[in-house]
Coordinates of C-alpha atoms and ligand atoms in Angstrom, one line a residue:
M1 CA 24.5 -13.7 -8.6
A2 CA 25.8 -10.3 -9.6
E3 CA 24.6 -7.5 -7.3
T4 CA 22.4 -5.0 -9.0
F5 CA 22.3 -2.0 -6.7
V6 CA 25.7 -1.6 -5.1
R7 CA 27.7 1.2 -3.6
H8 CA 31.0 2.4 -4.9
D9 CA 32.7 4.9 -2.6
G10 CA 29.4 5.1 -0.7
V11 CA 27.4 6.1 -3.8
L12 CA 24.6 3.8 -4.9
H13 CA 24.9 2.5 -8.4
C14 CA 22.5 0.6 -10.6
E15 CA 24.8 -1.8 -12.4
D16 CA 27.7 0.5 -13.4
V17 CA 25.8 3.8 -13.4
A18 CA 25.8 6.1 -10.4
I19 CA 22.3 7.1 -9.3
P20 CA 23.2 10.8 -9.0
D21 CA 24.2 10.8 -12.7
I22 CA 20.7 9.5 -13.6
V23 CA 19.1 12.2 -11.4
A24 CA 21.4 14.9 -12.9
R25 CA 20.0 14.0 -16.3
W26 CA 16.3 13.2 -15.6
G27 CA 15.5 14.5 -12.1
T28 CA 13.3 13.1 -9.4
P29 CA 11.2 11.3 -8.6
S30 CA 12.4 8.6 -11.1
Y31 CA 12.1 4.9 -11.3
V32 CA 15.4 3.2 -12.2
Y33 CA 15.5 -0.4 -13.6
S34 CA 18.3 -2.8 -14.2
A35 CA 18.0 -4.8 -17.5
G36 CA 20.6 -7.2 -16.2
A37 CA 18.6 -8.0 -13.1
I38 CA 15.4 -8.6 -15.2
R39 CA 17.3 -10.9 -17.5
R40 CA 18.8 -12.8 -14.5
R41 CA 15.5 -13.4 -12.9
F42 CA 13.9 -14.6 -16.0
E43 CA 16.8 -17.0 -16.7
E44 CA 16.8 -18.3 -13.1
L45 CA 13.2 -19.3 -13.4
S46 CA 13.5 -20.6 -16.9
G47 CA 16.6 -22.5 -16.0
A48 CA 15.0 -24.1 -12.9
L49 CA 12.2 -25.4 -15.1
G50 CA 14.8 -26.9 -17.4
D51 CA 13.5 -28.8 -20.3
Y52 CA 10.0 -29.3 -18.9
P53 CA 7.9 -27.6 -21.6
H54 CA 6.9 -24.2 -20.3
L55 CA 5.9 -20.7 -21.1
I56 CA 6.8 -17.8 -18.8
A57 CA 4.1 -15.4 -19.5
Y58 CA 5.3 -12.3 -17.6
S59 CA 2.5 -10.5 -15.8
V60 CA 2.5 -7.1 -17.5
K61 CA 0.5 -5.5 -14.7
A62 CA 3.7 -5.6 -12.5
N63 CA 5.5 -3.2 -14.8
G64 CA 4.4 -2.6 -18.4
N65 CA 7.1 -0.3 -19.5
L66 CA 8.0 -1.1 -23.1
E67 CA 11.7 -1.3 -22.4
V68 CA 11.0 -3.9 -19.7
L69 CA 8.7 -5.8 -22.1
R70 CA 11.3 -5.7 -24.9
T71 CA 14.0 -7.0 -22.6
L72 CA 11.8 -9.9 -21.7
A73 CA 10.5 -10.5 -25.3
E74 CA 14.1 -10.9 -26.4
L75 CA 14.5 -13.7 -23.9
G76 CA 11.5 -15.6 -25.3
A77 CA 9.0 -14.5 -22.6
G78 CA 5.3 -14.4 -23.2
A79 CA 2.8 -12.1 -21.4
D80 CA 0.0 -12.4 -19.0
I81 CA -2.3 -9.5 -19.7
V82 CA -5.5 -8.2 -18.0
S83 CA -6.7 -5.5 -20.4
G84 CA -6.7 -4.3 -24.0
G85 CA -4.1 -1.8 -23.0
E86 CA -1.7 -4.5 -21.8
L87 CA -2.3 -6.4 -25.0
Y88 CA -1.4 -3.3 -27.0
R89 CA 1.8 -2.8 -25.0
A90 CA 2.8 -6.5 -25.2
R91 CA 2.3 -6.7 -28.9
L92 CA 4.1 -3.3 -29.5
A93 CA 7.1 -4.6 -27.5
G94 CA 7.3 -7.6 -29.8
I95 CA 5.8 -10.4 -27.7
P96 CA 4.2 -12.8 -30.1
A97 CA 0.4 -13.3 -29.7
D98 CA 0.8 -17.0 -29.4
R99 CA 2.7 -16.4 -26.1
I100 CA -0.1 -14.3 -24.6
V101 CA -2.6 -15.4 -22.0
F102 CA -5.5 -13.0 -21.2
S103 CA -6.5 -13.0 -17.5
G104 CA -8.9 -10.8 -15.6
V105 CA -12.3 -11.0 -14.1
G106 CA -14.1 -8.3 -16.2
K107 CA -12.9 -8.4 -19.8
T108 CA -15.1 -6.2 -22.0
V109 CA -16.5 -7.2 -25.3
N110 CA -13.9 -5.0 -27.0
E111 CA -11.1 -6.5 -25.1
L112 CA -12.2 -10.1 -25.9
A113 CA -12.5 -9.1 -29.5
A114 CA -9.0 -7.6 -29.5
G115 CA -7.6 -10.9 -28.0
L116 CA -9.4 -12.9 -30.6
S117 CA -8.2 -11.0 -33.5
A118 CA -4.6 -11.0 -32.2
G119 CA -4.7 -14.8 -32.0
I120 CA -3.6 -15.1 -28.4
Y121 CA -2.7 -18.5 -26.9
G122 CA -5.5 -18.6 -24.4
F123 CA -8.2 -16.7 -22.6
N124 CA -8.3 -17.3 -18.8
I125 CA -12.1 -17.4 -18.3
E126 CA -13.4 -16.3 -14.9
S127 CA -17.1 -16.7 -15.1
E128 CA -19.9 -18.5 -17.0
G129 CA -21.1 -15.2 -18.4
E130 CA -17.7 -14.4 -19.8
L131 CA -17.6 -17.9 -21.4
E132 CA -20.9 -17.3 -23.2
E133 CA -19.9 -13.8 -24.3
L134 CA -16.7 -15.0 -25.8
S135 CA -18.4 -17.9 -27.6
R136 CA -21.0 -15.5 -29.1
L137 CA -18.3 -13.1 -30.2
A138 CA -16.0 -15.7 -31.7
S139 CA -18.7 -17.6 -33.6
A140 CA -20.2 -14.4 -34.9
S141 CA -16.9 -13.9 -36.7
G142 CA -16.3 -17.5 -37.6
M143 CA -13.6 -18.0 -35.1
V144 CA -13.0 -20.4 -32.2
A145 CA -11.5 -19.0 -29.0
P146 CA -8.9 -21.1 -27.0
V147 CA -9.8 -21.1 -23.3
A148 CA -8.7 -22.2 -19.9
L149 CA -11.1 -21.9 -17.0
R150 CA -9.6 -20.3 -13.9
V151 CA -10.4 -22.5 -11.0
N152 CA -10.1 -21.7 -7.3
P153 CA -8.5 -24.8 -5.6
G154 CA -9.6 -23.5 -2.2
V155 CA -6.1 -22.8 -1.0
D156 CA -5.9 -19.7 1.2
A157 CA -2.2 -19.0 0.6
P158 CA -0.7 -16.7 3.3
T159 CA 0.3 -13.4 1.7
P160 CA 1.2 -10.2 3.6
H161 CA -2.1 -8.6 3.0
H162 CA -5.6 -10.0 2.4
Y163 CA -6.0 -7.8 -0.7
T164 CA -3.5 -10.1 -2.5
R165 CA -5.1 -13.4 -1.6
T166 CA -7.2 -14.9 -4.4
G167 CA -7.2 -18.7 -4.2
H168 CA -9.9 -19.1 -1.6
A169 CA -13.6 -19.8 -2.3
A170 CA -15.0 -16.4 -1.4
T171 CA -13.2 -14.3 -4.0
K172 CA -14.4 -12.5 -7.1
F173 CA -11.8 -14.4 -9.1
G174 CA -12.3 -17.6 -11.0
I175 CA -14.8 -20.4 -10.4
P176 CA -15.0 -22.9 -7.6
I177 CA -13.0 -26.0 -8.5
S178 CA -16.1 -28.1 -7.7
D179 CA -18.0 -26.3 -10.5
A180 CA -15.3 -27.0 -13.1
P181 CA -16.7 -30.3 -14.6
R182 CA -20.0 -28.6 -15.3
L183 CA -18.5 -25.5 -16.8
Y184 CA -16.0 -27.5 -18.9
A185 CA -18.9 -29.5 -20.3
K186 CA -20.7 -26.3 -21.1
A187 CA -17.5 -24.8 -22.7
A188 CA -17.1 -27.8 -24.9
S189 CA -20.7 -27.5 -26.1
L190 CA -20.3 -23.8 -27.2
P191 CA -19.6 -23.2 -30.8
G192 CA -17.1 -20.5 -30.4
I193 CA -15.0 -22.2 -27.7
R194 CA -12.1 -24.6 -27.8
V195 CA -11.1 -25.9 -24.4
R196 CA -7.3 -25.8 -24.2
G197 CA -6.1 -25.6 -20.6
V198 CA -6.8 -25.1 -17.0
D199 CA -5.8 -22.0 -15.1
M200 CA -5.3 -21.0 -11.4
H201 CA -3.7 -18.1 -9.5
I202 CA -3.7 -18.3 -5.8
G203 CA -2.4 -14.9 -4.8
S204 CA 0.6 -12.6 -4.8
Q205 CA 3.8 -12.4 -2.8
I206 CA 3.6 -16.0 -1.7
L207 CA 6.8 -17.0 0.1
A208 CA 6.2 -20.8 0.5
V209 CA 6.0 -23.5 -2.1
E210 CA 3.4 -25.6 -0.2
P211 CA 0.4 -23.6 -1.3
Y212 CA 1.5 -24.1 -4.9
Q213 CA 2.0 -27.8 -4.3
D214 CA -1.4 -28.1 -2.7
A215 CA -3.2 -26.2 -5.5
V216 CA -1.3 -27.8 -8.4
A217 CA -2.0 -31.3 -7.0
Q218 CA -5.7 -30.5 -6.9
V219 CA -5.7 -29.1 -10.4
V220 CA -3.8 -32.0 -11.9
E221 CA -6.4 -34.3 -10.3
L222 CA -9.1 -32.1 -12.0
V223 CA -7.3 -32.5 -15.3
H224 CA -7.5 -36.3 -14.9
V225 CA -11.3 -36.0 -14.3
L226 CA -11.8 -33.6 -17.2
R227 CA -9.7 -35.8 -19.6
S228 CA -11.8 -38.8 -18.6
Q229 CA -14.8 -36.7 -19.7
G230 CA -13.2 -36.2 -23.1
H231 CA -11.7 -32.8 -22.8
Q232 CA -8.4 -32.3 -24.6
L233 CA -6.2 -30.3 -22.3
E234 CA -2.7 -29.3 -23.3
Y235 CA -1.6 -26.8 -20.7
L236 CA -1.8 -25.9 -17.0
D237 CA -1.4 -22.2 -16.1
V238 CA -0.4 -22.0 -12.4
G239 CA -0.6 -18.2 -12.3
G240 CA 2.0 -15.9 -10.7
G241 CA 2.5 -14.8 -7.1
L242 CA 6.1 -16.0 -6.5
G243 CA 7.2 -13.9 -3.5
I244 CA 10.4 -11.9 -3.2
S245 CA 12.4 -10.4 -0.4
Y246 CA 11.6 -6.8 0.5
S247 CA 13.3 -6.6 3.8
G248 CA 16.3 -8.9 3.8
G249 CA 14.4 -12.2 4.2
E250 CA 14.3 -15.0 1.7
G251 CA 12.1 -14.8 -1.4
I252 CA 10.8 -18.0 -3.0
S253 CA 13.6 -19.8 -4.9
A254 CA 13.0 -20.8 -8.5
R255 CA 14.7 -24.1 -7.7
A256 CA 12.5 -24.8 -4.7
F257 CA 9.4 -23.9 -6.8
A258 CA 10.4 -26.1 -9.6
D259 CA 11.3 -29.0 -7.3
A260 CA 7.9 -28.6 -5.6
I261 CA 5.7 -28.6 -8.7
L262 CA 7.4 -30.4 -11.5
P263 CA 7.1 -33.9 -10.0
L264 CA 3.3 -33.3 -9.9
L265 CA 3.3 -32.7 -13.6
Q266 CA 5.6 -35.5 -14.7
G267 CA 3.8 -37.7 -17.2
S268 CA 0.8 -35.3 -17.4
E269 CA 1.8 -34.0 -20.9
L270 CA 0.7 -30.6 -19.7
R271 CA 2.7 -27.6 -20.9
L272 CA 3.4 -25.5 -17.8
V273 CA 2.4 -21.8 -18.1
L274 CA 3.5 -19.4 -15.4
E275 CA 2.5 -15.7 -14.9
P276 CA 5.2 -14.2 -12.6
G277 CA 5.3 -10.4 -12.4
R278 CA 6.9 -9.3 -9.1
Y279 CA 9.5 -12.2 -9.2
I280 CA 10.9 -10.9 -12.5
V281 CA 11.0 -7.2 -11.9
G282 CA 10.5 -6.4 -8.2
Q283 CA 14.1 -6.3 -7.2
A284 CA 15.3 -4.9 -10.5
G285 CA 13.9 -1.4 -9.7
V286 CA 14.2 1.5 -7.2
L287 CA 12.4 4.7 -6.9
V288 CA 14.7 7.7 -6.5
T289 CA 13.3 10.7 -4.6
R290 CA 14.7 13.9 -3.2
V291 CA 14.2 15.1 0.4
L292 CA 12.3 18.4 0.4
Y293 CA 11.9 19.2 4.1
L294 CA 12.3 17.9 7.6
K295 CA 9.6 18.5 10.1
E296 CA 8.8 17.5 13.7
G297 CA 5.5 17.4 15.5
G298 CA 3.5 15.4 18.0
G299 CA 6.5 13.3 18.9
K300 CA 7.2 12.4 15.3
R301 CA 9.9 13.3 12.8
F302 CA 8.9 13.5 9.2
V303 CA 11.0 13.4 6.1
I304 CA 9.0 15.0 3.3
T305 CA 10.0 13.8 -0.1
D306 CA 9.1 14.8 -3.7
A307 CA 7.7 11.3 -4.3
G308 CA 4.3 10.5 -2.9
M309 CA 1.6 7.9 -2.8
N310 CA 0.7 8.8 -6.4
D311 CA 4.2 7.7 -7.5
L312 CA 4.4 4.6 -5.2
L313 CA 1.1 3.4 -3.9
R314 CA 2.1 0.1 -2.3
P315 CA 2.9 1.4 1.2
S316 CA -0.5 3.1 1.6
H317 CA -2.6 0.7 -0.4
Y318 CA -1.6 -2.6 1.2
S319 CA 1.2 -1.7 3.7
G320 CA 3.9 -2.6 1.2
Y321 CA 7.4 -2.4 2.7
H322 CA 10.3 -0.7 0.9
A323 CA 13.7 -0.2 2.4
V324 CA 14.7 3.5 2.4
E325 CA 18.3 4.5 2.1
P326 CA 20.3 7.7 1.3
V327 CA 21.8 7.4 -2.2
E328 CA 25.1 8.7 -0.8
A329 CA 26.2 7.0 2.4
T330 CA 28.4 9.0 4.7
A331 CA 30.1 7.5 7.7
D332 CA 29.0 8.3 11.3
R333 CA 25.5 9.3 10.6
E334 CA 23.2 8.5 13.5
E335 CA 20.0 6.7 12.8
V336 CA 16.7 8.5 13.5
R337 CA 13.2 7.1 13.6
V338 CA 11.2 8.9 10.9
D339 CA 8.1 8.7 8.8
V340 CA 9.0 9.2 5.1
V341 CA 6.0 11.0 3.6
G342 CA 5.0 12.6 0.3
P343 CA 3.5 16.0 -0.6
I344 CA 0.0 14.7 -1.2
C345 CA -3.0 16.0 0.7
E346 CA -3.8 12.7 2.4
T347 CA -2.8 11.4 5.7
G348 CA -2.4 8.0 4.0
D349 CA 0.4 9.5 1.8
F350 CA 3.5 7.8 3.1
L351 CA 6.3 5.8 1.8
A352 CA 7.6 4.4 5.1
L353 CA 6.4 4.6 8.7
D354 CA 8.5 4.5 11.9
R355 CA 11.6 3.6 10.1
D356 CA 15.2 4.0 11.4
V357 CA 17.2 5.7 8.7
P358 CA 20.5 7.6 8.7
R359 CA 19.8 11.3 9.5
V360 CA 19.2 13.0 6.1
E361 CA 19.2 16.6 5.0
P362 CA 16.9 18.6 2.7
G363 CA 18.1 18.2 -0.9
E364 CA 19.5 14.7 -0.3
L365 CA 18.6 11.8 -2.5
L366 CA 16.8 8.7 -1.2
V367 CA 16.0 5.4 -2.8
L368 CA 13.1 3.2 -2.1
R369 CA 14.3 -0.3 -2.9
T370 CA 12.5 -3.2 -4.6
A371 CA 10.1 -0.9 -6.4
G372 CA 10.3 -2.5 -9.9
A373 CA 6.9 -4.2 -9.5
Y374 CA 3.7 -2.4 -8.9
G375 CA 5.5 0.9 -8.6
F376 CA 5.1 2.9 -11.8
S377 CA 2.3 0.6 -13.0
M378 CA 0.1 1.7 -10.0
A379 CA 1.2 5.4 -10.3
S380 CA -1.4 8.1 -10.9
T381 CA -1.6 11.8 -11.4
Y382 CA -3.5 12.4 -8.2
N383 CA -3.1 16.0 -7.0
Q384 CA -2.2 16.8 -10.6
R385 CA 1.3 15.5 -10.3
P386 CA 3.0 14.4 -13.5
R387 CA 4.1 10.7 -13.3
P388 CA 7.8 10.1 -12.8
A389 CA 10.4 9.3 -15.4
E390 CA 11.5 5.7 -15.9
V391 CA 15.2 4.9 -16.7
M392 CA 16.6 1.6 -17.9
V393 CA 20.2 0.8 -17.1
S394 CA 22.3 -1.9 -18.8
G395 CA 25.9 -2.2 -17.8
G396 CA 27.3 1.3 -18.0
E397 CA 24.5 2.6 -20.2
M398 CA 21.4 4.5 -19.1
R399 CA 18.4 5.1 -21.3
L400 CA 15.2 7.0 -20.7
A401 CA 12.5 4.4 -20.8
R402 CA 9.6 6.9 -20.3
R403 CA 10.0 10.6 -20.1
R404 CA 8.6 12.4 -17.1
E405 CA 5.0 13.6 -17.7
T406 CA 4.5 17.2 -18.4
L407 CA 1.8 19.6 -17.3
E408 CA 0.5 19.5 -20.9
D409 CA 0.2 15.7 -20.6
L410 CA -2.0 16.2 -17.6
V411 CA -4.6 18.2 -19.6
A412 CA -4.1 16.7 -23.1
G413 CA -7.3 14.7 -23.0
E414 CA -9.4 17.7 -22.1
L415 CA -8.2 20.0 -24.8
D416 CA -8.9 19.7 -28.5
L417 CA -12.2 18.1 -27.9
Ligands
PLP1 C1 -4.0 -13.6 -12.7 C2 -2.7 -13.1 -12.2 N1 -1.6 -13.6 -12.7 C3 -0.4 -13.1 -12.3 C4 -0.3 -12.1 -11.4 C5 1.1 -11.6 -11.1 O1 1.3 -11.7 -9.7 P1 2.8 -11.5 -9.2 O2 3.3 -10.2 -9.6 O3 2.7 -11.6 -7.7 O4 3.6 -12.6 -9.7 C6 -1.4 -11.6 -10.8 C7 -1.3 -10.5 -9.8 O5 -2.2 -10.0 -9.2 C8 -2.7 -12.1 -11.2 O6 -3.8 -11.6 -10.7

């Protein structure tokens, strides 16, 4: 596979564009994405599934930038959305409604209505109350909503942080698999509902295929039971969660994933729907930041950067790991153990803790690798910091994919009231 972020004469490039050239044009902090890497990952997964009927519904929450979505739309991707905002973005980027599934534990009436009128492929229903609400809404406007119920197969998939585990019984997500027959019967009896599929999602950053195998086997078994009760089921949505390498280890391989679950589906006549987010975009992006100051105290060395937890929340939110490197490598630099921290007034504002990195100087550029997923999409304006620019690179071409926010943007919703 072609490398995405490589050094030429020591200078880090994204595809054929030097990172310092991007910074010279659009400043720091900035997210930089590789269109080529996004395409490769999509094609790897799609290729591994081969001619088994499938829909890769990219999970927009991982990175909802319109350029990212357009890149995927061109390849035939669908979208997994969790809000009216994500529906709006996905449609704007040209993702057809019949390739969109709507997940999320708390969809509002307005969001359900937006999905209905767009004509999406399926609603992933997470509670009995939501099922009733959707039926009311659909039948009031003479429509029938296609649904899958999200079931929890009781698989506690190991993920790096308990915040990203969702497949066990005691979670706010989905319904217990044991309750599925009752709720499918109820769904079938409601006037505004058409039962169409079954849905699951067992967590995020899952590095082994066994939890998927275990969960899919249970859900296929459930499909047999439901079909014997007369339900017409045409698809199985196995969610997302395919894990990637952040620190040099192995991510899940598309081939291993396909080999693990396709045999369970053979003969089932179920279209396979997947909702990968991180797998597609995680390694396709970096966050570029500039070192502001160096500081020592209490036996610690701090590298203070112009990016903070508002720009990249993963390290402080769930101990997410991102490799830190200088953009320009120079020979013979000793490594020093540092905390890379941002300018925000929170002790929890860090990008990397106790990390051995080459000695850096104020003014130098650093990258945080593997920041394409849950980077910008979790960014905020906390401390009244405009959110970073986003840049898309394709071959030797760079394009601004989102301009850096301005101070005016920060107050726009409060003026002109
Ligand atoms: C329902 C659902 N689908 C898909 C995803 C995407 O997960 P990932 O980016 O790990 O593939 C998530 C992430 O939380 C999710 O909650």
